[in-house]
Amino acid sequence: MARNGVKLAYISNDAAKNVTYKKRKKGLVKKMSELSTLCGVEACAIIYPSTCDSQPKVWPSAVTAHRMLSHFKMLSVVERSNRTKAQERLVRQRIAHADEKVKKLCENNHRKEITQVNLNRVPNSHIPPWLETESNLPNQELCFMKISHGVGPERALI
């Protein structure tokens, strides 16, 4: 059963806000753990609560997060930008792939239009009623039609 979408708006009720914060924090930590385990990547999360008196939640530990952030800061600017721009590159690759699909579909449609125009120009060419739809084919067999100038259609089994 599909879930209803959550209305994303600020929660003004403090009790509801705290419950939501705890649930979302737990879900985020679980997802980070799964990502790290399943994909074999190093990941860390630092979650700051909205109240000033609470300590931030650090996953998996403060020492591990500090080590990972120190390692990231030691990378050169080029390496940092390569790692942070990975999402942008992924989106650009997806757009390029989609553009390529659209181009192929346009070429295929163009070929079909040319074929249709050429079929309409051939003299004595007509589509017999038995070939218009697959359900009207005799004995439910697939047939094709060979059209020559001045010669009627010939049927053959495929």
PDB file of C-alpha atoms in Angstrom:
ATOM      1  CA  MET A   1       0.000   0.000   0.000  1.00  0.00           C
ATOM      2  CA  ALA A   2       1.386   3.399  -0.970  1.00  0.00           C
ATOM      3  CA  ARG A   3       2.129   5.967   1.675  1.00  0.00           C
ATOM      4  CA  ASN A   4       0.789   9.466   1.548  1.00  0.00           C
ATOM      5  CA  GLY A   5       3.360  12.158   0.942  1.00  0.00           C
ATOM      6  CA  VAL A   6       4.569  14.118   3.942  1.00  0.00           C
ATOM      7  CA  LYS A   7       3.790  17.797   3.889  1.00  0.00           C
ATOM      8  CA  LEU A   8       7.158  19.482   4.247  1.00  0.00           C
ATOM      9  CA  ALA A   9       6.534  22.439   6.483  1.00  0.00           C
ATOM     10  CA  TYR A  10       8.003  23.689   9.717  1.00  0.00           C
ATOM     11  CA  ILE A  11       6.568  21.880  12.737  1.00  0.00           C
ATOM     12  CA  SER A  12       5.638  24.472  15.340  1.00  0.00           C
ATOM     13  CA  ASN A  13       4.492  22.004  18.028  1.00  0.00           C
ATOM     14  CA  ASP A  14       7.611  21.267  20.112  1.00  0.00           C
ATOM     15  CA  ALA A  15       6.560  17.760  21.177  1.00  0.00           C
ATOM     16  CA  ALA A  16       5.766  16.718  17.580  1.00  0.00           C
ATOM     17  CA  LYS A  17       8.986  18.354  16.394  1.00  0.00           C
ATOM     18  CA  ASN A  18      11.093  16.391  18.897  1.00  0.00           C
ATOM     19  CA  VAL A  19       9.402  13.093  17.972  1.00  0.00           C
ATOM     20  CA  THR A  20       9.938  13.774  14.267  1.00  0.00           C
ATOM     21  CA  TYR A  21      13.562  14.773  14.880  1.00  0.00           C
ATOM     22  CA  LYS A  22      14.294  11.562  16.775  1.00  0.00           C
ATOM     23  CA  LYS A  23      12.622   9.356  14.162  1.00  0.00           C
ATOM     24  CA  ARG A  24      14.303  11.088  11.220  1.00  0.00           C
ATOM     25  CA  LYS A  25      17.691  11.045  12.962  1.00  0.00           C
ATOM     26  CA  LYS A  26      17.372   7.318  13.619  1.00  0.00           C
ATOM     27  CA  GLY A  27      16.353   6.701   9.965  1.00  0.00           C
ATOM     28  CA  LEU A  28      19.246   8.785   8.647  1.00  0.00           C
ATOM     29  CA  VAL A  29      21.796   6.960  10.823  1.00  0.00           C
ATOM     30  CA  LYS A  30      20.367   3.625   9.678  1.00  0.00           C
ATOM     31  CA  LYS A  31      20.662   4.647   6.006  1.00  0.00           C
ATOM     32  CA  MET A  32      24.250   5.823   6.520  1.00  0.00           C
ATOM     33  CA  SER A  33      25.110   2.498   8.140  1.00  0.00           C
ATOM     34  CA  GLU A  34      23.514   0.573   5.261  1.00  0.00           C
ATOM     35  CA  LEU A  35      25.325   2.697   2.676  1.00  0.00           C
ATOM     36  CA  SER A  36      28.637   2.144   4.391  1.00  0.00           C
ATOM     37  CA  THR A  37      28.098  -1.605   4.750  1.00  0.00           C
ATOM     38  CA  LEU A  38      26.581  -2.381   1.351  1.00  0.00           C
ATOM     39  CA  CYS A  39      28.796  -0.175  -0.797  1.00  0.00           C
ATOM     40  CA  GLY A  40      31.989  -0.385   1.221  1.00  0.00           C
ATOM     41  CA  VAL A  41      32.365   3.378   1.471  1.00  0.00           C
ATOM     42  CA  GLU A  42      33.496   5.484   4.370  1.00  0.00           C
ATOM     43  CA  ALA A  43      30.703   7.714   5.579  1.00  0.00           C
ATOM     44  CA  CYS A  44      30.049   9.922   8.558  1.00  0.00           C
ATOM     45  CA  ALA A  45      27.195  12.095   9.699  1.00  0.00           C
ATOM     46  CA  ILE A  46      27.063  15.006  12.115  1.00  0.00           C
ATOM     47  CA  ILE A  47      23.532  15.994  13.047  1.00  0.00           C
ATOM     48  CA  TYR A  48      23.033  19.201  15.002  1.00  0.00           C
ATOM     49  CA  PRO A  49      19.723  19.507  16.836  1.00  0.00           C
ATOM     50  CA  SER A  50      17.807  22.754  16.660  1.00  0.00           C
ATOM     51  CA  THR A  51      18.072  23.316  20.419  1.00  0.00           C
ATOM     52  CA  CYS A  52      21.342  24.800  21.654  1.00  0.00           C
ATOM     53  CA  ASP A  53      21.587  22.718  24.823  1.00  0.00           C
ATOM     54  CA  SER A  54      21.808  19.324  23.058  1.00  0.00           C
ATOM     55  CA  GLN A  55      25.006  17.729  21.795  1.00  0.00           C
ATOM     56  CA  PRO A  56      25.260  16.863  18.089  1.00  0.00           C
ATOM     57  CA  LYS A  57      24.796  13.241  17.054  1.00  0.00           C
ATOM     58  CA  VAL A  58      27.970  11.947  15.375  1.00  0.00           C
ATOM     59  CA  TRP A  59      27.908   8.691  13.463  1.00  0.00           C
ATOM     60  CA  PRO A  60      29.779   6.276  13.608  1.00  0.00           C
ATOM     61  CA  SER A  61      31.916   8.016  16.244  1.00  0.00           C
ATOM     62  CA  ALA A  62      33.440  11.427  16.843  1.00  0.00           C
ATOM     63  CA  VAL A  63      36.968  10.048  16.328  1.00  0.00           C
ATOM     64  CA  THR A  64      36.069   8.451  12.968  1.00  0.00           C
ATOM     65  CA  ALA A  65      34.256  11.557  11.759  1.00  0.00           C
ATOM     66  CA  HIS A  66      37.200  13.752  12.802  1.00  0.00           C
ATOM     67  CA  ARG A  67      39.625  11.452  10.948  1.00  0.00           C
ATOM     68  CA  MET A  68      37.499  11.491   7.787  1.00  0.00           C
ATOM     69  CA  LEU A  69      37.057  15.272   7.828  1.00  0.00           C
ATOM     70  CA  SER A  70      40.800  15.793   8.419  1.00  0.00           C
ATOM     71  CA  HIS A  71      41.577  13.503   5.491  1.00  0.00           C
ATOM     72  CA  PHE A  72      39.134  15.449   3.295  1.00  0.00           C
ATOM     73  CA  LYS A  73      40.682  18.788   4.312  1.00  0.00           C
ATOM     74  CA  MET A  74      44.160  17.483   3.419  1.00  0.00           C
ATOM     75  CA  LEU A  75      43.081  16.776  -0.169  1.00  0.00           C
ATOM     76  CA  SER A  76      44.042  19.275  -2.817  1.00  0.00           C
ATOM     77  CA  VAL A  77      41.414  21.664  -4.114  1.00  0.00           C
ATOM     78  CA  VAL A  78      41.156  19.681  -7.374  1.00  0.00           C
ATOM     79  CA  GLU A  79      40.574  16.395  -5.557  1.00  0.00           C
ATOM     80  CA  ARG A  80      38.008  18.026  -3.282  1.00  0.00           C
ATOM     81  CA  SER A  81      36.107  19.505  -6.204  1.00  0.00           C
ATOM     82  CA  ASN A  82      36.220  16.153  -8.016  1.00  0.00           C
ATOM     83  CA  ARG A  83      34.649  14.458  -5.038  1.00  0.00           C
ATOM     84  CA  THR A  84      32.067  17.150  -4.388  1.00  0.00           C
ATOM     85  CA  LYS A  85      31.136  17.562  -8.055  1.00  0.00           C
ATOM     86  CA  ALA A  86      30.390  13.857  -8.529  1.00  0.00           C
ATOM     87  CA  GLN A  87      26.651  14.456  -8.219  1.00  0.00           C
ATOM     88  CA  GLU A  88      26.756  17.198 -10.840  1.00  0.00           C
ATOM     89  CA  ARG A  89      28.702  14.922 -13.196  1.00  0.00           C
ATOM     90  CA  LEU A  90      26.181  12.136 -12.654  1.00  0.00           C
ATOM     91  CA  VAL A  91      23.286  14.430 -13.531  1.00  0.00           C
ATOM     92  CA  ARG A  92      25.120  15.675 -16.637  1.00  0.00           C
ATOM     93  CA  GLN A  93      25.778  12.061 -17.729  1.00  0.00           C
ATOM     94  CA  ARG A  94      22.105  11.188 -17.272  1.00  0.00           C
ATOM     95  CA  ILE A  95      21.060  14.225 -19.303  1.00  0.00           C
ATOM     96  CA  ALA A  96      23.513  13.309 -22.075  1.00  0.00           C
ATOM     97  CA  HIS A  97      22.219   9.730 -22.085  1.00  0.00           C
ATOM     98  CA  ALA A  98      18.610  10.956 -22.288  1.00  0.00           C
ATOM     99  CA  ASP A  99      19.548  13.351 -25.125  1.00  0.00           C
ATOM    100  CA  GLU A 100      21.121  10.458 -27.012  1.00  0.00           C
ATOM    101  CA  LYS A 101      17.962   8.367 -26.587  1.00  0.00           C
ATOM    102  CA  VAL A 102      15.838  11.251 -27.863  1.00  0.00           C
ATOM    103  CA  LYS A 103      18.136  11.667 -30.879  1.00  0.00           C
ATOM    104  CA  LYS A 104      17.858   7.949 -31.738  1.00  0.00           C
ATOM    105  CA  LEU A 105      14.075   8.055 -31.376  1.00  0.00           C
ATOM    106  CA  CYS A 106      13.897  11.117 -33.634  1.00  0.00           C
ATOM    107  CA  GLU A 107      16.048   9.381 -36.256  1.00  0.00           C
ATOM    108  CA  ASN A 108      13.868   6.275 -36.046  1.00  0.00           C
ATOM    109  CA  ASN A 109      10.690   8.366 -36.394  1.00  0.00           C
ATOM    110  CA  HIS A 110      12.190  10.198 -39.365  1.00  0.00           C
ATOM    111  CA  ARG A 111      12.974   6.870 -41.079  1.00  0.00           C
ATOM    112  CA  LYS A 112       9.423   5.673 -40.464  1.00  0.00           C
ATOM    113  CA  GLU A 113       7.982   8.904 -41.861  1.00  0.00           C
ATOM    114  CA  ILE A 114      10.151   8.606 -45.001  1.00  0.00           C
ATOM    115  CA  THR A 115       9.042   4.993 -45.441  1.00  0.00           C
ATOM    116  CA  GLN A 116       5.397   5.980 -45.035  1.00  0.00           C
ATOM    117  CA  VAL A 117       5.736   8.808 -47.567  1.00  0.00           C
ATOM    118  CA  ASN A 118       7.469   6.487 -50.048  1.00  0.00           C
ATOM    119  CA  LEU A 119       4.757   3.832 -49.634  1.00  0.00           C
ATOM    120  CA  ASN A 120       2.106   6.450 -50.364  1.00  0.00           C
ATOM    121  CA  ARG A 121       3.897   7.430 -53.631  1.00  0.00           C
ATOM    122  CA  VAL A 122       4.124   3.893 -55.087  1.00  0.00           C
ATOM    123  CA  PRO A 123       1.428   3.476 -57.787  1.00  0.00           C
ATOM    124  CA  ASN A 124      -1.203   0.744 -57.346  1.00  0.00           C
ATOM    125  CA  SER A 125      -0.218   0.416 -53.708  1.00  0.00           C
ATOM    126  CA  HIS A 126      -2.909  -0.044 -51.201  1.00  0.00           C
ATOM    127  CA  ILE A 127      -3.160  -1.820 -47.931  1.00  0.00           C
ATOM    128  CA  PRO A 128      -5.686  -4.619 -48.259  1.00  0.00           C
ATOM    129  CA  PRO A 129      -8.238  -4.936 -45.461  1.00  0.00           C
ATOM    130  CA  TRP A 130      -6.768  -8.226 -44.277  1.00  0.00           C
ATOM    131  CA  LEU A 131      -3.440  -6.491 -43.559  1.00  0.00           C
ATOM    132  CA  GLU A 132      -4.731  -3.395 -41.775  1.00  0.00           C
ATOM    133  CA  THR A 133      -4.851  -4.962 -38.342  1.00  0.00           C
ATOM    134  CA  GLU A 134      -3.287  -8.077 -36.936  1.00  0.00           C
ATOM    135  CA  SER A 135      -6.652  -9.379 -35.753  1.00  0.00           C
ATOM    136  CA  ASN A 136      -7.974  -9.347 -39.343  1.00  0.00           C
ATOM    137  CA  LEU A 137      -5.197 -11.545 -40.717  1.00  0.00           C
ATOM    138  CA  PRO A 138      -6.426 -14.838 -42.218  1.00  0.00           C
ATOM    139  CA  ASN A 139      -5.986 -17.736 -39.803  1.00  0.00           C
ATOM    140  CA  GLN A 140      -4.252 -15.331 -37.393  1.00  0.00           C
ATOM    141  CA  GLU A 141      -0.979 -15.778 -39.348  1.00  0.00           C
ATOM    142  CA  LEU A 142       1.477 -12.924 -39.747  1.00  0.00           C
ATOM    143  CA  CYS A 143       1.875 -11.872 -43.343  1.00  0.00           C
ATOM    144  CA  PHE A 144       3.788  -9.270 -45.209  1.00  0.00           C
ATOM    145  CA  MET A 145       3.009  -7.570 -48.478  1.00  0.00           C
ATOM    146  CA  LYS A 146       5.431  -7.136 -51.371  1.00  0.00           C
ATOM    147  CA  ILE A 147       4.435  -4.300 -53.652  1.00  0.00           C
ATOM    148  CA  SER A 148       5.830  -3.969 -57.153  1.00  0.00           C
ATOM    149  CA  HIS A 149       4.884  -1.518 -59.860  1.00  0.00           C
ATOM    150  CA  GLY A 150       1.727  -2.762 -61.513  1.00  0.00           C
ATOM    151  CA  VAL A 151       1.713  -6.037 -59.556  1.00  0.00           C
ATOM    152  CA  GLY A 152      -0.745  -6.835 -56.802  1.00  0.00           C
ATOM    153  CA  PRO A 153       0.199  -7.778 -53.281  1.00  0.00           C
ATOM    154  CA  GLU A 154       1.804 -11.132 -52.624  1.00  0.00           C
ATOM    155  CA  ARG A 155       1.472 -12.809 -49.248  1.00  0.00           C
ATOM    156  CA  ALA A 156       4.035 -14.973 -47.533  1.00  0.00           C
ATOM    157  CA  LEU A 157       4.290 -16.493 -44.088  1.00  0.00           C
ATOM    158  CA  ILE A 158       6.918 -15.106 -41.792  1.00  0.00           C
TER     159      ILE A 158
END
